[in-house]
Coordinates of C-alpha atoms in Angstrom, one line a residue:
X139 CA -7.8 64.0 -29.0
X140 CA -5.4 65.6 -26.1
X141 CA -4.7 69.4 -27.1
X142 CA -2.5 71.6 -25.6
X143 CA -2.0 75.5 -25.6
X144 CA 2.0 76.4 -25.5
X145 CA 2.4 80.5 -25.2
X146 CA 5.8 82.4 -25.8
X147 CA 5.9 85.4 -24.1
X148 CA 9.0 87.9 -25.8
X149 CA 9.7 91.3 -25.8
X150 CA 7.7 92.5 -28.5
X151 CA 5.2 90.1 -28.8
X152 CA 3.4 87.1 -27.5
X153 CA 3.1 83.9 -29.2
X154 CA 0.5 80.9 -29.2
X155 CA 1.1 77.6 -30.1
X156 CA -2.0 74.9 -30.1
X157 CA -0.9 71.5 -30.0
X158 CA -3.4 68.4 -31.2
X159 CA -1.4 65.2 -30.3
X160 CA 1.8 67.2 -30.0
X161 CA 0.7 67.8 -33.7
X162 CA 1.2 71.9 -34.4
X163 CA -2.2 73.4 -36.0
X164 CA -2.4 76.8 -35.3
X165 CA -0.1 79.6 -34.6
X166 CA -1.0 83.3 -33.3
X167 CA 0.8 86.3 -32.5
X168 CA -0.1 88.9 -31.1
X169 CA 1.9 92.2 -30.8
X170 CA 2.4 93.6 -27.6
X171 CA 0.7 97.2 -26.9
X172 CA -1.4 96.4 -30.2
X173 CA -3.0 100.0 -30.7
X174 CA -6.1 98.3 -32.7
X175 CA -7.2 94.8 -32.5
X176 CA -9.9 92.8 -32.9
X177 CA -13.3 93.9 -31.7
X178 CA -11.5 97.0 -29.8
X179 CA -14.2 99.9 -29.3
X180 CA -12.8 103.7 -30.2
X181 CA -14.7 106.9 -30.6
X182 CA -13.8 107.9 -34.1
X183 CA -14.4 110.8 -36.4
X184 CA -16.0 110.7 -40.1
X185 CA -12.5 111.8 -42.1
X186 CA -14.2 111.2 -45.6
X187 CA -17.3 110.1 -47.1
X188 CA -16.8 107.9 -50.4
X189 CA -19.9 108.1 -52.1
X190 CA -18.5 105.3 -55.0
X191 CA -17.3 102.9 -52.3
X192 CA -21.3 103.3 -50.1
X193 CA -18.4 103.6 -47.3
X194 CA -16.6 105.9 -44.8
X195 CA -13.2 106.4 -43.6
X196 CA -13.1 106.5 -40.1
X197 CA -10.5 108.1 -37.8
X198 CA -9.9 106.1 -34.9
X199 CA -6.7 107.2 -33.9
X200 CA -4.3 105.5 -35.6
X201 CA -2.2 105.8 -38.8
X202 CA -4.5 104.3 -40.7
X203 CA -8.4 105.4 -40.8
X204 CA -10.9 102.6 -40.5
X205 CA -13.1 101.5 -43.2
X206 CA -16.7 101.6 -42.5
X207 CA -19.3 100.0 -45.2
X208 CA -22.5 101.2 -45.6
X209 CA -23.5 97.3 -44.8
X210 CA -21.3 97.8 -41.4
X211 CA -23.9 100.7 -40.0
X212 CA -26.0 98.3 -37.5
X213 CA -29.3 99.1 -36.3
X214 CA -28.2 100.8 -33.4
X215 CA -25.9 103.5 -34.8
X216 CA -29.2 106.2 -35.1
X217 CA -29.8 105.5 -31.8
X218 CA -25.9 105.7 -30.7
X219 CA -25.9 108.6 -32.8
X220 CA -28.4 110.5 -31.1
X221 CA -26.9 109.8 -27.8
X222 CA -23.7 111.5 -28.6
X223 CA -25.6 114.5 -30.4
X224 CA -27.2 114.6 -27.0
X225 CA -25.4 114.5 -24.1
X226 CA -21.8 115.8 -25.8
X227 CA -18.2 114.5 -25.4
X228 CA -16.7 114.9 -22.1
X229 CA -19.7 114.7 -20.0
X230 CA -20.6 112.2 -17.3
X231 CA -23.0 110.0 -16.6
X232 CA -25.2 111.2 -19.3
X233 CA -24.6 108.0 -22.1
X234 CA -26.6 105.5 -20.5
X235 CA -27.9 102.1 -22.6
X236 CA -31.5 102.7 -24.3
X237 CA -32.9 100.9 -27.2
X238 CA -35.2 102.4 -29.8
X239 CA -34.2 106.0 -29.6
X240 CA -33.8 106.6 -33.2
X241 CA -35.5 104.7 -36.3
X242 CA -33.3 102.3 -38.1
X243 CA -31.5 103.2 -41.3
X244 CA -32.1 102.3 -44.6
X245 CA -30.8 98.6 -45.1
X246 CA -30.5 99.7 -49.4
X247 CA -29.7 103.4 -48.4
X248 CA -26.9 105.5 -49.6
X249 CA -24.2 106.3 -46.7
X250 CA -24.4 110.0 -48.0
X251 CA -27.4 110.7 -46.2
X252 CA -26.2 108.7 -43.3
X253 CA -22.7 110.0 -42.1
X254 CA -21.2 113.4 -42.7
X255 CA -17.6 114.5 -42.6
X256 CA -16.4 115.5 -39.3
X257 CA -19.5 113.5 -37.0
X258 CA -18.8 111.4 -34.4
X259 CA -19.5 108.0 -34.4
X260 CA -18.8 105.0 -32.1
X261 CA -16.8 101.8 -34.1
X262 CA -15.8 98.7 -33.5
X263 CA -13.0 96.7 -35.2
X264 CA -14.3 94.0 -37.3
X265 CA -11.2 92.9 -39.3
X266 CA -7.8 94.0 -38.4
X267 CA -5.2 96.1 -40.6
X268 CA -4.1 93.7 -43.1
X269 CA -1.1 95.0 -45.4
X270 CA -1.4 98.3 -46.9
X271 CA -5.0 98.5 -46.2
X272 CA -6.7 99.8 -43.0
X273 CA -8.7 98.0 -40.4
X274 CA -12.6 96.9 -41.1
X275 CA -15.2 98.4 -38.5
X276 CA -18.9 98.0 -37.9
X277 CA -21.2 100.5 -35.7
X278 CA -22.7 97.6 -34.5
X279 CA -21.3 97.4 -30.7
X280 CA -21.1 94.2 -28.9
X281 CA -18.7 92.9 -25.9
X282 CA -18.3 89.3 -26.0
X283 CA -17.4 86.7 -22.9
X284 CA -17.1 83.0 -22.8
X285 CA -21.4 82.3 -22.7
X286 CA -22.9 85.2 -23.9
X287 CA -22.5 88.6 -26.3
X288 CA -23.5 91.5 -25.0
X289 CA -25.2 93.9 -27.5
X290 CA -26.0 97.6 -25.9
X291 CA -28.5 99.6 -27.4
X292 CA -31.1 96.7 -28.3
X293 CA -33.5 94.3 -26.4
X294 CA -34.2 90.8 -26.6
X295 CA -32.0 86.9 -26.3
X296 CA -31.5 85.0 -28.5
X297 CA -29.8 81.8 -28.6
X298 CA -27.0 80.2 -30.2
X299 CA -28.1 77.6 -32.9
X300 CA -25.6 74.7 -31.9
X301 CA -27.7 74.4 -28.7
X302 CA -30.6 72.2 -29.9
X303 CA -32.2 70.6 -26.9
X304 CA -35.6 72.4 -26.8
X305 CA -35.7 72.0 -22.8
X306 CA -32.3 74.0 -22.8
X307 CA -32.8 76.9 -25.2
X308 CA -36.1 77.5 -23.1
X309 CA -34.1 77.1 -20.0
X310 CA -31.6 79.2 -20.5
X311 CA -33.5 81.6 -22.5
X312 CA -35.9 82.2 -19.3
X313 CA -32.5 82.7 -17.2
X314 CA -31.0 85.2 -19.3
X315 CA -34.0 87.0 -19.6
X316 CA -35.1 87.1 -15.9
X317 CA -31.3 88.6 -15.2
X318 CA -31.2 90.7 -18.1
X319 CA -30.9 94.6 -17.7
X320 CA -32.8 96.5 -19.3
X321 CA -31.6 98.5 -23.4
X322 CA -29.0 95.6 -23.5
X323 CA -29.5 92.2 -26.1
X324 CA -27.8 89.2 -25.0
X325 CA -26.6 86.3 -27.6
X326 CA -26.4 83.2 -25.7
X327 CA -23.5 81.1 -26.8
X328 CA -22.7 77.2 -27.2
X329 CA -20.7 77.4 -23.6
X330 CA -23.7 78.4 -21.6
X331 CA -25.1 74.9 -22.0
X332 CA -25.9 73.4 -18.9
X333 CA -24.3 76.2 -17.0
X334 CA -26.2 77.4 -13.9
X335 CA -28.1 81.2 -13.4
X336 CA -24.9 82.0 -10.8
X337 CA -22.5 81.5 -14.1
X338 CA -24.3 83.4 -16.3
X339 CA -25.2 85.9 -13.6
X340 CA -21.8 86.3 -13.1
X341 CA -20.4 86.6 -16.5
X342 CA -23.5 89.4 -17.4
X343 CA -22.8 91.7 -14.8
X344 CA -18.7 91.2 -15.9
X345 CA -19.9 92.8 -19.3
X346 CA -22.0 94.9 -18.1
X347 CA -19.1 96.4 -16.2
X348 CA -16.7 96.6 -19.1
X349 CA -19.2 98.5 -20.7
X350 CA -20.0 100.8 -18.1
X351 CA -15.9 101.6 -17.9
X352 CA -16.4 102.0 -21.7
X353 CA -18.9 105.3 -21.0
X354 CA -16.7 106.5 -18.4
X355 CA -14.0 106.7 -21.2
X356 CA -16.3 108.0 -23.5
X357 CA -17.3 110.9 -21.4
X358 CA -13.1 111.8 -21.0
X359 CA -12.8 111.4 -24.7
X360 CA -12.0 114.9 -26.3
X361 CA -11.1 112.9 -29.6
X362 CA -10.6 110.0 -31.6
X363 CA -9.4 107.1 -29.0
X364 CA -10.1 103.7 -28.1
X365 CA -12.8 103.5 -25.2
X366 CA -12.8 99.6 -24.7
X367 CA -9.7 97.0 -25.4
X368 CA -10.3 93.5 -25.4
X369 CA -8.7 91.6 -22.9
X370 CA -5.2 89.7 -24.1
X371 CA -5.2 87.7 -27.3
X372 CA -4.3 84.4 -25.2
X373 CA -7.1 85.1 -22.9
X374 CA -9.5 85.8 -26.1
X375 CA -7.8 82.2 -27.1
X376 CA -9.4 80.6 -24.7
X377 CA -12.5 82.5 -24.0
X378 CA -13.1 81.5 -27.8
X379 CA -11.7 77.7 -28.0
X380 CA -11.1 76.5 -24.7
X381 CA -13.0 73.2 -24.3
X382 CA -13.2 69.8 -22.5
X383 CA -10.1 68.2 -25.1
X384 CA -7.9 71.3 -23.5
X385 CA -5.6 69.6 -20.3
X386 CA -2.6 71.2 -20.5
X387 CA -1.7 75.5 -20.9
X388 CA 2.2 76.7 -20.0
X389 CA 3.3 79.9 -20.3
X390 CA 7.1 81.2 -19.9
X391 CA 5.5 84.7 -18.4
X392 CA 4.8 84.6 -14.7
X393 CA 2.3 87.3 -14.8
X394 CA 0.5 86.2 -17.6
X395 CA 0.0 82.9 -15.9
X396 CA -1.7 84.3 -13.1
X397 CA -3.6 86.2 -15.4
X398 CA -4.8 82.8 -17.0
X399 CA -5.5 81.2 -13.7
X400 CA -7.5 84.3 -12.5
X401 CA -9.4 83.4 -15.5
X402 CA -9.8 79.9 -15.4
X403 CA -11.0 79.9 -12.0
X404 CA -13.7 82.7 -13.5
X405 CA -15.1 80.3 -15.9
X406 CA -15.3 77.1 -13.1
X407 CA -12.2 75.5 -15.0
X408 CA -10.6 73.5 -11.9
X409 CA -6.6 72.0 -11.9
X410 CA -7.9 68.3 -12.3
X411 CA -9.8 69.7 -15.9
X412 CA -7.1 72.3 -17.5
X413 CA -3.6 71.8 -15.5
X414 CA -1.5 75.7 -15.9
X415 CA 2.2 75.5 -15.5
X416 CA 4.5 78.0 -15.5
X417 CA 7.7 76.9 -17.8
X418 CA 11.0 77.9 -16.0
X419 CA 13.3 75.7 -17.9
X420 CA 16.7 77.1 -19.8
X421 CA 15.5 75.8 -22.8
X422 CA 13.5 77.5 -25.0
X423 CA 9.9 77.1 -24.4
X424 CA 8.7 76.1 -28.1
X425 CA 12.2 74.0 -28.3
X426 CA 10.8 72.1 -24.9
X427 CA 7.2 70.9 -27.0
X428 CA 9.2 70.0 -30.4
X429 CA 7.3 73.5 -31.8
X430 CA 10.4 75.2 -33.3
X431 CA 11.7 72.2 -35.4
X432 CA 7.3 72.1 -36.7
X433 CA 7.7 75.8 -37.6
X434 CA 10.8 75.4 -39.3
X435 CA 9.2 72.6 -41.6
X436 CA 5.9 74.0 -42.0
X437 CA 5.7 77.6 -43.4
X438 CA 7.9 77.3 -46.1
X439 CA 6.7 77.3 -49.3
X440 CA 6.9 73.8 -50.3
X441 CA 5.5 71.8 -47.5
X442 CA 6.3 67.9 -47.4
X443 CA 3.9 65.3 -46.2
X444 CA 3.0 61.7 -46.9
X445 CA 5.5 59.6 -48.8
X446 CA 7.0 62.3 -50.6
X447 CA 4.1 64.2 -52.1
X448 CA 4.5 67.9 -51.3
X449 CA 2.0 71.3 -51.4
X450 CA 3.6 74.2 -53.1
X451 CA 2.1 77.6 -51.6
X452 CA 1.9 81.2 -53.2
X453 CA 0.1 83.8 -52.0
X454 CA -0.7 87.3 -53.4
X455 CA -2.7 90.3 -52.2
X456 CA -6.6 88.4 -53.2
X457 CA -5.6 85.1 -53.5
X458 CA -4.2 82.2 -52.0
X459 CA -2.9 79.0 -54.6
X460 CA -2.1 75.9 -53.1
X461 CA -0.3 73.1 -56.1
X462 CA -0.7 69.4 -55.0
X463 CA 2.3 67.1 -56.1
X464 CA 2.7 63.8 -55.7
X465 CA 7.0 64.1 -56.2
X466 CA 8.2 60.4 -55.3
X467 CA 5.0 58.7 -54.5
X468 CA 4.1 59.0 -58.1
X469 CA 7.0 56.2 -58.7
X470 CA 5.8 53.5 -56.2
X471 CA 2.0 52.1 -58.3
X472 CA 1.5 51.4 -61.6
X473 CA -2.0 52.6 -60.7
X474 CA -2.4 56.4 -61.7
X475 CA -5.9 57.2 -60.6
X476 CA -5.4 55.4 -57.5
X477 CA -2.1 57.2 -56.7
X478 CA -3.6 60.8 -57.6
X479 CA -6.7 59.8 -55.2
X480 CA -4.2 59.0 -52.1
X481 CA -2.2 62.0 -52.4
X482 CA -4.8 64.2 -52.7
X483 CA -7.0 62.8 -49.8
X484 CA -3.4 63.3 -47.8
X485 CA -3.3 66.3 -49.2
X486 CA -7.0 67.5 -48.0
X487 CA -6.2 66.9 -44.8
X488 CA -2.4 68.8 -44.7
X489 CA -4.2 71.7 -47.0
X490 CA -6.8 72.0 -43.9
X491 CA -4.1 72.2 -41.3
X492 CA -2.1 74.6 -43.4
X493 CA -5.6 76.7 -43.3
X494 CA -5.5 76.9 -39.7
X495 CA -1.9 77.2 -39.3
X496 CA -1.1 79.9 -41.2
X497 CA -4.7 81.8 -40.8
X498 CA -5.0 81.7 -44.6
X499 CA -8.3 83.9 -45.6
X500 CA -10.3 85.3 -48.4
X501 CA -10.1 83.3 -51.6
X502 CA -7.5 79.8 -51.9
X503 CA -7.6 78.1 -55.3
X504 CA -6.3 74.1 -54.3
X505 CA -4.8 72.5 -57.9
X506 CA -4.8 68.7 -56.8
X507 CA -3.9 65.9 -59.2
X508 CA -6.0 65.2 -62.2
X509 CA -8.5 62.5 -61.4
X510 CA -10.7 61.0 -64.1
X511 CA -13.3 58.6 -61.5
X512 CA -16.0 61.0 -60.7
X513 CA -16.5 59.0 -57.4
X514 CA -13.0 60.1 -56.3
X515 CA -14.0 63.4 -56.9
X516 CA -17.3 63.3 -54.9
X517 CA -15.3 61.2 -52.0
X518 CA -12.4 64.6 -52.5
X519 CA -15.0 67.1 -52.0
X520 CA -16.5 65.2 -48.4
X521 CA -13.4 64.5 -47.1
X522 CA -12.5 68.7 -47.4
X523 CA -15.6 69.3 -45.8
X524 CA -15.3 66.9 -42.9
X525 CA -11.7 68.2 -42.2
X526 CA -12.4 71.9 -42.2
X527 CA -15.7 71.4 -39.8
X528 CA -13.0 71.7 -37.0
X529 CA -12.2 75.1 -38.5
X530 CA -13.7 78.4 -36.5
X531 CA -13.5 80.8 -39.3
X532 CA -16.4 80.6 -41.2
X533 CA -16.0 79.2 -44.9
X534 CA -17.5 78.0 -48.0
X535 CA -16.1 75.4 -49.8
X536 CA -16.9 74.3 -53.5
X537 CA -16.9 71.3 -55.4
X538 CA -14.1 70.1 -57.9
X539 CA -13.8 71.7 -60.6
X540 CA -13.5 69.2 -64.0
X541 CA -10.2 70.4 -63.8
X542 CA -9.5 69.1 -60.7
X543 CA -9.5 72.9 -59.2
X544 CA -11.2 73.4 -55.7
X545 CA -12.0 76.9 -54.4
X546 CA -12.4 77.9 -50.7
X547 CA -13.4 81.1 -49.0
X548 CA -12.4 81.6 -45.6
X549 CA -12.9 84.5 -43.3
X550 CA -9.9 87.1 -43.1
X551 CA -10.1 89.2 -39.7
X552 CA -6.3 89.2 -39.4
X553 CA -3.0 88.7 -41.2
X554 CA -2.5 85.7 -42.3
X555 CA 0.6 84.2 -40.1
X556 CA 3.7 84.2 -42.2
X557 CA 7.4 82.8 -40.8
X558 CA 10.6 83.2 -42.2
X559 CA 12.3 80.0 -42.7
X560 CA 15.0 81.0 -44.8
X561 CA 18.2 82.2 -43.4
X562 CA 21.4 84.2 -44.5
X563 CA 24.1 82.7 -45.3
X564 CA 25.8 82.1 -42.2
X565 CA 29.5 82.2 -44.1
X566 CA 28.7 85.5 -46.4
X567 CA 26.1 86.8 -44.2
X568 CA 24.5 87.9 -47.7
X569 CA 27.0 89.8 -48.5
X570 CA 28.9 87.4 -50.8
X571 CA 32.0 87.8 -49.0
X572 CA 33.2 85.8 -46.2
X573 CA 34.6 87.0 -43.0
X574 CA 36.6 85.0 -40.1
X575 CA 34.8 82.7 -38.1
X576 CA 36.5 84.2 -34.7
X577 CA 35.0 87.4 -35.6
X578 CA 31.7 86.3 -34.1
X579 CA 33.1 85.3 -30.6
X580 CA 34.2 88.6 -30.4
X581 CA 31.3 90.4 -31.1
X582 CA 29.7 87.9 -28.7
X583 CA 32.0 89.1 -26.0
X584 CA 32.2 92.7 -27.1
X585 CA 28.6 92.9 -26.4
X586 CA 28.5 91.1 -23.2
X587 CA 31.5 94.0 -22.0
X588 CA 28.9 96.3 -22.9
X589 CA 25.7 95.1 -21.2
X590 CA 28.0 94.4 -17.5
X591 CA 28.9 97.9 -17.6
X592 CA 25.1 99.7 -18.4
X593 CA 23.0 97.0 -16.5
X594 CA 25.5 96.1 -13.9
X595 CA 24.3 92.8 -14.0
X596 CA 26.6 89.7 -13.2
X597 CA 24.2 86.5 -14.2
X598 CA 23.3 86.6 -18.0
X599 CA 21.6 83.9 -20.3
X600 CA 22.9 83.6 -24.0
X601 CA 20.5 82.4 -26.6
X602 CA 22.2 81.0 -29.2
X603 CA 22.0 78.3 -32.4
X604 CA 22.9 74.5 -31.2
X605 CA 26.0 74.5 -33.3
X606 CA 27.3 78.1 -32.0
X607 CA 26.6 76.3 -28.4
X608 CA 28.3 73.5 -28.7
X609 CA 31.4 75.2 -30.3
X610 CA 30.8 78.0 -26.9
X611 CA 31.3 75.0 -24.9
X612 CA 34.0 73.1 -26.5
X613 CA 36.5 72.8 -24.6
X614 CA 39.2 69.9 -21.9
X615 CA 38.2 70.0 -18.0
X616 CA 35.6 72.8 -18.4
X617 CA 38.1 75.2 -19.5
X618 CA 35.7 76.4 -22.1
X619 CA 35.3 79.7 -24.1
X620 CA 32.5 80.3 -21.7
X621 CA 33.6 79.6 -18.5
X622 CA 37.3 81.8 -19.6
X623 CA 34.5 84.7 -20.3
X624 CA 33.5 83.9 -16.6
X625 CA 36.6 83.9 -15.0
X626 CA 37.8 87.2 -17.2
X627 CA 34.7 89.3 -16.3
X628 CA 33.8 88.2 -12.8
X629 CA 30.5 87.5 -14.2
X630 CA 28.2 83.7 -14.7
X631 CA 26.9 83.5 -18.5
X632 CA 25.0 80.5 -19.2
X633 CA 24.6 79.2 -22.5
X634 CA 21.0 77.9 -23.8
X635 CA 20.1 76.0 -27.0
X636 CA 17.5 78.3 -29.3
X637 CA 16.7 76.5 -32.2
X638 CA 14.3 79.5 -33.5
X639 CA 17.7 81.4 -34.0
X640 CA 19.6 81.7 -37.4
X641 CA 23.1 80.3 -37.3
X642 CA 24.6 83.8 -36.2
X643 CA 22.3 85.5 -34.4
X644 CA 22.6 85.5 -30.4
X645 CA 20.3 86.6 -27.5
X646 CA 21.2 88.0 -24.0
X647 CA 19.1 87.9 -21.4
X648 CA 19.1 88.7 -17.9
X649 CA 18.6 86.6 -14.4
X650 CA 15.0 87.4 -14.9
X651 CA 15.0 86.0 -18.0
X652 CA 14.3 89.3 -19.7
X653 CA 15.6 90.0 -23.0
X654 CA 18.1 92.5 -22.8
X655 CA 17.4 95.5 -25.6
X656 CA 20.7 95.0 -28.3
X657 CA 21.1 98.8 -27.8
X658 CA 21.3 99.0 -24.4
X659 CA 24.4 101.0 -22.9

């Protein structure tokens, strides 16, 4: 299998594309300036003590307090605790790593007797804001890298389970622990195997240093703030899944590639293994890889696949259902329990990649076809589990129903990804009432007036739909609508093909290929 990692840098956000066989399987995006994410550290302040819930509300700083379990306070957080109690906020030097300062709390105890309103505490972000509700955090403090977890506040290694070769769980187990400073654990993970001591040396005293720039924030800190940010989702991307079926990563963001070579060349990936480019194209980025037209097919809610069976998809707040129909492909065999077995195992394996794709957590109920042959059923039920082995987020999956209903957990640390791929009517505009079709080359134009007289710039690129583009450049011996707005305004506009765009939208960008903000000027 040849995978690929496409990222979209734009304006507002940044967008990751992850190709199998040019086949589209997952999709993240990642906002820019993100004031909470994932595994984020922050100095936060008990706001409320909810002795129904066993849990805390948390203020780290942003709109919305974080929500702290009773099951969420680690080991660690007495002797964390007692730290800050201490040495005091805004003093340096004095927070330094040491295991076993305070006995353990109560595994079964209540969080009353734990926490009180107003103390200090440090959290980290275990599940980000999803909806209406707040983000998920844990007292248990760990900074992760590419072959090991770094755990302050403990002692010991331990090793990752997927590494089973005796010789090399010792081996690596004597490394770590001959390099290992002391009031710091150390997880080893799957991509330490076979790695020599310089790697892991290397990587150790990396975290060790993030953590140390963690305390020196700490000891600033006058109130609730964020004291360590992980580094940039595509980065995480391929700290976390970046392995030897990985040969190709572009970018459209020049400093973000260097960022990713930096970090390539960290973790001994050389150009021959994992080959970086830097897309500089006119077109589009995700129109370049065939990723826009995928989008645009796969996160609506009816989703077509083999021979004209279709998923039908509906979420809600706690559940996700997924309806299995076999549309025309019910019409080609007289064979109904054979038919309902094909679409279903076709169905498995587009309910899998919808799973990924879309980042679907917490509870999905599948509805496929009523089978009678309990074989089928059994053969159903392995084929789910050997699809969704590929699948990072940890899940649990459950046998068929004698309904034919399967259920699947799946963990939820973020949004699930959700596209809009419906558009406005590009004649009413959703308005039920129609306007002139000239009225949109002079708005076009209007705006293009406006950005040459705040930006001063004379070389613009205009993102717009294919069929806007081709009308743009309609036109007998290059005397186009285009090149008539060059020769008018002394100025070059080029025109470029975004399919991700709705019919009437448009996009101006600049010679460095930086959108240009509507409301400028």
């Amino acid at each position: 299998m040849d995978s690929s990692i496409i990222v979209d840098v734009t304006k507002d956000e940044n967008v990751i594309a992850l190709l199998e066989d040019n086949k589209l399987v997952e999709l993240q995006r990642e906002r820019r300036n993100d004031p909470c994410a994932l595994s984020d550290i922050f100095l936060g302040k008990v706001s409320k003590v909810d002795r129904g819930l066993n849990a805390a509300f948390v203020n780290i700083g942003t709109d919305k307090d974080a929500f702290i379990p009773y099951s969420e306070l680690g080991p660690t957080l007495a002797s964390t605790t007692a730290l800050l109690e201490k040495s005091g906020i805004g003093k340096k030097n004095n927070l330094e790593p040491k295991s076993g300062q305070a006995k353990a709390i109560d595994p079964r105890g209540n969080i009353e007797d734990v926490l009180k309103k107003g103390q200090r505490i440090l959290v980290q972000i275990t599940k980000e804001k999803i909806n209406t509700k707040g983000a998920t955090g844990s007292t248990e403090l760990s900074i992760a890298g590419r072959m090991m977890v770094l755990v302050p506040f403990s002692e010991g290694v331990s090793i990752s389970q997927k590494i089973t070769e005796d010789y090399e769980r010792n081996r690596l187990t004597s490394l770590v622990e001959s390099i290992k400073p002391k009031g710091f654990k150390v997880v080893i993970r799957t991509f330490a195997f076979g790695k020599t001591v310089a790697a892991l040396n290397r990587e150790l005293q990396y975290l060790v240093n993030c953590w140390k720039v963690a305390l020196e924030k700490l000891a600033q800190a006058k109130g609730p703030q964020r004291i360590h940010c992980e580094p940039d989702r595509v980065i995480c991307f391929l700290r976390e899944s970046l392995d030897d079926s990985y040969h190709k990563i572009v970018v459209n963001n020049q400093p973000l590639y260097h960022e990713m070579c930096d970090y390539l060349d960290f973790i001994g990936k050389t150009k021959e293994e994992v080959q970086v480019e830097l897309h500089q194209q006119d077109v589009p980025i995700f129109d370049r890889f065939g990723i826009s037209r995928q989008i645009k097919t796969l996160f609506g809610r009816a989703v077509t696949y083999k021979s004209g069976a279709y998923l039908v998809i509906d979420s809600t707040e706690a559940m996700h259902v997924v309806d299995v129909n076999s549309g025309s492909r019910s019409r080609k065999s007289s064979d109904q329990e054979e038919t309902a077995f094909q679409v279903n195992m076709a169905a498995a394996e587009e309910v899998a990649r919808q799973l990924r794709l879309r980042d679907i957590g917490g509870i999905i109920v599948i509805d496929f076809i009523d089978m009678d042959d309990a074989t089928h059923r059994s053969d159903l039920y392995k084929r789910m589990e050997e699809l969704m082995d590929s699948d990072k987020a940890a899940h649990t999956i459950l046998p068929l129903s004698k309904f034919c209903l399967m259920q699947i957990t799946r963990q939820r640390v973020r949004p699930a990804v959700t596209v809009k791929t419906e558009e406005v009517c590009p004649c009413c505009r959703g308005t039920g009432k129609t306007e002139s079709s000239l009225l949109l080359t002079d708005e076009i134009e209007q705006q293009l007036i406006t950005y040459i007289s705040a930006t001063g710039e004379k070389r613009f690129f205009l993102h717009v739909h294919p069929f806007v583009a081709a009308y743009l450049m309609k036109g007998v011996l290059g005397r186009t609508l285009i090149s008539k707005w060059n020769n008018k305004h002394k100025v070059k506009v080029k025109v470029v093909e975004d399919q991700m765009l709705p019919l009437l939208k448009y996009q101006f960008y600049d010679r460095k290929r930086k959108q240009i903000d509507p409301n400028q000027g």
